[in-house]
Amino acid sequence: MRLSYIYISRVKIMVKIFIDPGHGGMDSGAVGNGLLEKNVTLLIARRINEILLNEYTGATTRLSRTGDQTVSLSQRTNAANAWGADFFLSVHINSGGGTGYEDFIYPGSGTPTTTYQTNLHQEVMKLIDFVDRGRKQANFHVLRESNMPAVLTENGFIDNSSDAAKLKQTDFIDRIARGHVNG
């Protein structure tokens, strides 16, 4: 009797995560309660990036912007697509008189995008005390034009004084970032 052995070597899997802090440069995004969306999204995105790089092996990251630069929507998705990202995360702060957290995927997306959205949503909601506005779908450029699973998060309402007060706290920004990473 002849036995065959299959040797499986350890393969290091690298996951490429493209992090997109919304707005920047000439585009401040939403404004309210002494905050600019572009600044808050950059704080959250930098913290997400820091946690991923310092606490996880196998994750490589790129940010669409690392400072207060103007980056078009096409530049953002083109950079992620050219890099061959495995996941696209766009971080935003909402406005318009509401309150709470919500996230979006492109309409009709299947797995794994829906799974990523569900996981991200659940983990963020575990760590922050915002109203849960749910998992949604929208025809946003960064969701539609990225060639990989993509989720856009709306982390509170900048024009809501209660949400904005939380967004001004470093420990709250850390919890938002940790929720994104856990998801």
PDB file of C-alpha atoms in Angstrom:
ATOM      1  CA  MET A   1       0.000   0.000   0.000  1.00  0.00           C
ATOM      2  CA  ARG A   2       1.391   3.351  -1.006  1.00  0.00           C
ATOM      3  CA  LEU A   3       0.702   6.395   1.160  1.00  0.00           C
ATOM      4  CA  SER A   4       0.657   9.878  -0.192  1.00  0.00           C
ATOM      5  CA  TYR A   5       1.390  12.856   1.935  1.00  0.00           C
ATOM      6  CA  ILE A   6       0.389  16.375   1.209  1.00  0.00           C
ATOM      7  CA  TYR A   7       2.474  18.990   2.906  1.00  0.00           C
ATOM      8  CA  ILE A   8       0.817  22.300   3.372  1.00  0.00           C
ATOM      9  CA  SER A   9       3.214  25.074   4.173  1.00  0.00           C
ATOM     10  CA  ARG A  10       2.217  28.071   6.172  1.00  0.00           C
ATOM     11  CA  VAL A  11       1.058  30.726   3.822  1.00  0.00           C
ATOM     12  CA  LYS A  12       1.031  34.288   5.011  1.00  0.00           C
ATOM     13  CA  ILE A  13      -2.113  35.950   3.766  1.00  0.00           C
ATOM     14  CA  MET A  14      -1.958  39.688   3.282  1.00  0.00           C
ATOM     15  CA  VAL A  15      -5.194  41.642   3.276  1.00  0.00           C
ATOM     16  CA  LYS A  16      -5.087  45.037   1.579  1.00  0.00           C
ATOM     17  CA  ILE A  17      -7.414  47.550   3.232  1.00  0.00           C
ATOM     18  CA  PHE A  18      -7.971  50.932   1.601  1.00  0.00           C
ATOM     19  CA  ILE A  19      -9.148  53.526   4.128  1.00  0.00           C
ATOM     20  CA  ASP A  20     -10.844  56.640   2.779  1.00  0.00           C
ATOM     21  CA  PRO A  21     -11.278  59.566   5.198  1.00  0.00           C
ATOM     22  CA  GLY A  22     -14.108  61.461   3.525  1.00  0.00           C
ATOM     23  CA  HIS A  23     -13.694  64.969   2.132  1.00  0.00           C
ATOM     24  CA  GLY A  24     -10.513  67.027   2.694  1.00  0.00           C
ATOM     25  CA  GLY A  25      -8.739  70.091   1.363  1.00  0.00           C
ATOM     26  CA  MET A  26     -11.162  72.444  -0.343  1.00  0.00           C
ATOM     27  CA  ASP A  27     -14.072  70.147   0.566  1.00  0.00           C
ATOM     28  CA  SER A  28     -14.800  70.457   4.284  1.00  0.00           C
ATOM     29  CA  GLY A  29     -17.786  68.131   4.151  1.00  0.00           C
ATOM     30  CA  ALA A  30     -20.435  68.750   6.779  1.00  0.00           C
ATOM     31  CA  VAL A  31     -19.887  71.515   9.335  1.00  0.00           C
ATOM     32  CA  GLY A  32     -21.440  71.944  12.753  1.00  0.00           C
ATOM     33  CA  ASN A  33     -20.840  72.544  16.437  1.00  0.00           C
ATOM     34  CA  GLY A  34     -17.281  73.756  15.826  1.00  0.00           C
ATOM     35  CA  LEU A  35     -16.326  70.647  13.843  1.00  0.00           C
ATOM     36  CA  LEU A  36     -15.425  70.048  10.197  1.00  0.00           C
ATOM     37  CA  GLU A  37     -16.229  66.615   8.800  1.00  0.00           C
ATOM     38  CA  LYS A  38     -12.907  66.440   6.947  1.00  0.00           C
ATOM     39  CA  ASN A  39     -10.982  66.743  10.224  1.00  0.00           C
ATOM     40  CA  VAL A  40     -13.026  64.206  12.182  1.00  0.00           C
ATOM     41  CA  THR A  41     -12.947  61.620   9.382  1.00  0.00           C
ATOM     42  CA  LEU A  42      -9.165  61.967   9.184  1.00  0.00           C
ATOM     43  CA  LEU A  43      -8.845  61.400  12.959  1.00  0.00           C
ATOM     44  CA  ILE A  44     -10.977  58.255  12.768  1.00  0.00           C
ATOM     45  CA  ALA A  45      -9.210  56.923   9.662  1.00  0.00           C
ATOM     46  CA  ARG A  46      -5.743  57.515  11.098  1.00  0.00           C
ATOM     47  CA  ARG A  47      -6.727  55.693  14.286  1.00  0.00           C
ATOM     48  CA  ILE A  48      -8.177  52.756  12.297  1.00  0.00           C
ATOM     49  CA  ASN A  49      -4.926  52.608  10.326  1.00  0.00           C
ATOM     50  CA  GLU A  50      -2.795  52.754  13.480  1.00  0.00           C
ATOM     51  CA  ILE A  51      -4.711  49.913  15.159  1.00  0.00           C
ATOM     52  CA  LEU A  52      -4.523  47.734  12.045  1.00  0.00           C
ATOM     53  CA  LEU A  53      -0.796  48.266  11.595  1.00  0.00           C
ATOM     54  CA  ASN A  54       0.131  47.885  15.269  1.00  0.00           C
ATOM     55  CA  GLU A  55      -2.142  45.034  16.329  1.00  0.00           C
ATOM     56  CA  TYR A  56      -2.712  42.862  13.269  1.00  0.00           C
ATOM     57  CA  THR A  57      -0.318  40.859  11.170  1.00  0.00           C
ATOM     58  CA  GLY A  58      -1.290  40.261   7.590  1.00  0.00           C
ATOM     59  CA  ALA A  59      -2.977  43.613   7.067  1.00  0.00           C
ATOM     60  CA  THR A  60      -1.558  46.271   4.800  1.00  0.00           C
ATOM     61  CA  THR A  61      -3.258  49.620   4.485  1.00  0.00           C
ATOM     62  CA  ARG A  62      -3.373  52.714   2.353  1.00  0.00           C
ATOM     63  CA  LEU A  63      -5.245  55.919   2.988  1.00  0.00           C
ATOM     64  CA  SER A  64      -6.793  58.042   0.255  1.00  0.00           C
ATOM     65  CA  ARG A  65      -5.366  61.056   2.076  1.00  0.00           C
ATOM     66  CA  THR A  66      -3.049  61.438   5.044  1.00  0.00           C
ATOM     67  CA  GLY A  67      -3.544  65.154   5.592  1.00  0.00           C
ATOM     68  CA  ASP A  68      -5.825  67.965   4.527  1.00  0.00           C
ATOM     69  CA  GLN A  69      -5.612  67.318   0.782  1.00  0.00           C
ATOM     70  CA  THR A  70      -8.285  67.652  -1.861  1.00  0.00           C
ATOM     71  CA  VAL A  71      -8.811  64.212  -3.409  1.00  0.00           C
ATOM     72  CA  SER A  72     -11.591  63.639  -5.943  1.00  0.00           C
ATOM     73  CA  LEU A  73     -13.959  60.695  -5.703  1.00  0.00           C
ATOM     74  CA  SER A  74     -12.436  59.231  -8.873  1.00  0.00           C
ATOM     75  CA  GLN A  75      -8.919  59.598  -7.466  1.00  0.00           C
ATOM     76  CA  ARG A  76      -9.992  57.685  -4.371  1.00  0.00           C
ATOM     77  CA  THR A  77     -11.525  54.718  -6.197  1.00  0.00           C
ATOM     78  CA  ASN A  78      -8.849  54.707  -8.903  1.00  0.00           C
ATOM     79  CA  ALA A  79      -6.122  54.483  -6.234  1.00  0.00           C
ATOM     80  CA  ALA A  80      -7.879  51.600  -4.458  1.00  0.00           C
ATOM     81  CA  ASN A  81      -8.508  49.756  -7.726  1.00  0.00           C
ATOM     82  CA  ALA A  82      -4.938  50.250  -8.996  1.00  0.00           C
ATOM     83  CA  TRP A  83      -3.502  49.007  -5.702  1.00  0.00           C
ATOM     84  CA  GLY A  84      -5.704  45.913  -5.820  1.00  0.00           C
ATOM     85  CA  ALA A  85      -7.320  46.524  -2.450  1.00  0.00           C
ATOM     86  CA  ASP A  86      -9.324  43.703  -0.909  1.00  0.00           C
ATOM     87  CA  PHE A  87     -11.628  46.053   1.000  1.00  0.00           C
ATOM     88  CA  PHE A  88     -12.581  49.733   0.682  1.00  0.00           C
ATOM     89  CA  LEU A  89     -13.709  51.614   3.804  1.00  0.00           C
ATOM     90  CA  SER A  90     -14.968  55.182   3.476  1.00  0.00           C
ATOM     91  CA  VAL A  91     -15.394  57.091   6.751  1.00  0.00           C
ATOM     92  CA  HIS A  92     -17.852  59.989   7.018  1.00  0.00           C
ATOM     93  CA  ILE A  93     -19.811  62.107   9.486  1.00  0.00           C
ATOM     94  CA  ASN A  94     -23.462  62.790   8.705  1.00  0.00           C
ATOM     95  CA  SER A  95     -25.537  65.983   8.803  1.00  0.00           C
ATOM     96  CA  GLY A  96     -29.104  66.991   8.174  1.00  0.00           C
ATOM     97  CA  GLY A  97     -30.757  67.064  11.564  1.00  0.00           C
ATOM     98  CA  GLY A  98     -30.644  63.409  12.546  1.00  0.00           C
ATOM     99  CA  THR A  99     -28.657  61.464  15.091  1.00  0.00           C
ATOM    100  CA  GLY A 100     -26.777  58.176  15.184  1.00  0.00           C
ATOM    101  CA  TYR A 101     -24.685  55.744  13.179  1.00  0.00           C
ATOM    102  CA  GLU A 102     -25.436  54.092   9.835  1.00  0.00           C
ATOM    103  CA  ASP A 103     -23.485  52.432   7.058  1.00  0.00           C
ATOM    104  CA  PHE A 104     -23.971  51.861   3.356  1.00  0.00           C
ATOM    105  CA  ILE A 105     -23.133  49.393   0.609  1.00  0.00           C
ATOM    106  CA  TYR A 106     -23.895  49.563  -3.102  1.00  0.00           C
ATOM    107  CA  PRO A 107     -27.459  48.406  -3.964  1.00  0.00           C
ATOM    108  CA  GLY A 108     -27.631  44.759  -4.905  1.00  0.00           C
ATOM    109  CA  SER A 109     -24.244  43.855  -3.437  1.00  0.00           C
ATOM    110  CA  GLY A 110     -23.999  40.235  -2.351  1.00  0.00           C
ATOM    111  CA  THR A 111     -21.564  38.406  -0.175  1.00  0.00           C
ATOM    112  CA  PRO A 112     -18.938  39.096   1.000  1.00  0.00           C
ATOM    113  CA  THR A 113     -19.912  42.810   0.970  1.00  0.00           C
ATOM    114  CA  THR A 114     -23.134  42.228   2.920  1.00  0.00           C
ATOM    115  CA  THR A 115     -21.237  40.128   5.464  1.00  0.00           C
ATOM    116  CA  TYR A 116     -18.602  42.839   5.897  1.00  0.00           C
ATOM    117  CA  GLN A 117     -21.300  45.471   6.361  1.00  0.00           C
ATOM    118  CA  THR A 118     -23.127  43.372   8.955  1.00  0.00           C
ATOM    119  CA  ASN A 119     -19.942  42.629  10.904  1.00  0.00           C
ATOM    120  CA  LEU A 120     -18.766  46.239  10.787  1.00  0.00           C
ATOM    121  CA  HIS A 121     -22.163  47.561  11.824  1.00  0.00           C
ATOM    122  CA  GLN A 122     -22.502  45.192  14.776  1.00  0.00           C
ATOM    123  CA  GLU A 123     -18.982  45.850  16.066  1.00  0.00           C
ATOM    124  CA  VAL A 124     -19.251  49.644  15.825  1.00  0.00           C
ATOM    125  CA  MET A 125     -22.625  49.615  17.587  1.00  0.00           C
ATOM    126  CA  LYS A 126     -21.165  47.511  20.439  1.00  0.00           C
ATOM    127  CA  LEU A 127     -18.653  50.238  21.259  1.00  0.00           C
ATOM    128  CA  ILE A 128     -20.474  53.525  20.754  1.00  0.00           C
ATOM    129  CA  ASP A 129     -23.629  54.933  22.273  1.00  0.00           C
ATOM    130  CA  PHE A 130     -25.238  56.300  19.135  1.00  0.00           C
ATOM    131  CA  VAL A 131     -28.723  55.627  17.841  1.00  0.00           C
ATOM    132  CA  ASP A 132     -28.632  52.671  15.433  1.00  0.00           C
ATOM    133  CA  ARG A 133     -29.877  54.008  12.078  1.00  0.00           C
ATOM    134  CA  GLY A 134     -29.298  50.662  10.395  1.00  0.00           C
ATOM    135  CA  ARG A 135     -27.544  49.068   7.464  1.00  0.00           C
ATOM    136  CA  LYS A 136     -28.466  50.737   4.192  1.00  0.00           C
ATOM    137  CA  GLN A 137     -27.745  50.798   0.490  1.00  0.00           C
ATOM    138  CA  ALA A 138     -26.918  53.813  -1.697  1.00  0.00           C
ATOM    139  CA  ASN A 139     -25.548  54.607  -5.127  1.00  0.00           C
ATOM    140  CA  PHE A 140     -22.468  56.487  -3.843  1.00  0.00           C
ATOM    141  CA  HIS A 141     -19.491  56.827  -6.190  1.00  0.00           C
ATOM    142  CA  VAL A 142     -16.987  55.148  -3.841  1.00  0.00           C
ATOM    143  CA  LEU A 143     -19.296  52.145  -3.413  1.00  0.00           C
ATOM    144  CA  ARG A 144     -20.202  51.890  -7.095  1.00  0.00           C
ATOM    145  CA  GLU A 145     -16.762  52.449  -8.656  1.00  0.00           C
ATOM    146  CA  SER A 146     -14.571  50.382  -6.334  1.00  0.00           C
ATOM    147  CA  ASN A 147     -13.680  46.935  -7.681  1.00  0.00           C
ATOM    148  CA  MET A 148     -13.717  45.338  -4.238  1.00  0.00           C
ATOM    149  CA  PRO A 149     -16.221  45.050  -1.374  1.00  0.00           C
ATOM    150  CA  ALA A 150     -16.848  48.559  -0.058  1.00  0.00           C
ATOM    151  CA  VAL A 151     -18.621  50.032   2.957  1.00  0.00           C
ATOM    152  CA  LEU A 152     -19.247  53.703   3.728  1.00  0.00           C
ATOM    153  CA  THR A 153     -19.866  54.596   7.377  1.00  0.00           C
ATOM    154  CA  GLU A 154     -21.655  57.667   8.731  1.00  0.00           C
ATOM    155  CA  ASN A 155     -20.423  58.154  12.294  1.00  0.00           C
ATOM    156  CA  GLY A 156     -22.900  60.477  13.960  1.00  0.00           C
ATOM    157  CA  PHE A 157     -24.357  63.814  12.932  1.00  0.00           C
ATOM    158  CA  ILE A 158     -22.045  66.805  13.090  1.00  0.00           C
ATOM    159  CA  ASP A 159     -25.026  69.185  13.323  1.00  0.00           C
ATOM    160  CA  ASN A 160     -26.481  67.362  16.340  1.00  0.00           C
ATOM    161  CA  SER A 161     -25.040  68.830  19.543  1.00  0.00           C
ATOM    162  CA  SER A 162     -25.114  65.500  21.399  1.00  0.00           C
ATOM    163  CA  ASP A 163     -23.400  63.554  18.585  1.00  0.00           C
ATOM    164  CA  ALA A 164     -20.882  66.380  18.041  1.00  0.00           C
ATOM    165  CA  ALA A 165     -19.989  66.493  21.754  1.00  0.00           C
ATOM    166  CA  LYS A 166     -19.069  62.804  21.561  1.00  0.00           C
ATOM    167  CA  LEU A 167     -17.073  63.324  18.351  1.00  0.00           C
ATOM    168  CA  LYS A 168     -14.939  65.901  20.189  1.00  0.00           C
ATOM    169  CA  GLN A 169     -13.741  63.260  22.686  1.00  0.00           C
ATOM    170  CA  THR A 170     -10.545  61.341  21.927  1.00  0.00           C
ATOM    171  CA  ASP A 171     -11.757  58.212  23.719  1.00  0.00           C
ATOM    172  CA  PHE A 172     -14.951  58.225  21.646  1.00  0.00           C
ATOM    173  CA  ILE A 173     -12.936  58.520  18.402  1.00  0.00           C
ATOM    174  CA  ASP A 174     -10.856  55.579  19.647  1.00  0.00           C
ATOM    175  CA  ARG A 175     -14.012  53.520  20.248  1.00  0.00           C
ATOM    176  CA  ILE A 176     -15.369  54.317  16.783  1.00  0.00           C
ATOM    177  CA  ALA A 177     -12.054  53.295  15.231  1.00  0.00           C
ATOM    178  CA  ARG A 178     -11.857  50.126  17.322  1.00  0.00           C
ATOM    179  CA  GLY A 179     -15.389  49.176  16.246  1.00  0.00           C
ATOM    180  CA  HIS A 180     -14.407  49.558  12.587  1.00  0.00           C
ATOM    181  CA  VAL A 181     -11.300  47.419  13.083  1.00  0.00           C
ATOM    182  CA  ASN A 182     -13.157  44.745  15.048  1.00  0.00           C
ATOM    183  CA  GLY A 183     -15.733  44.568  12.266  1.00  0.00           C
TER     184      GLY A 183
END
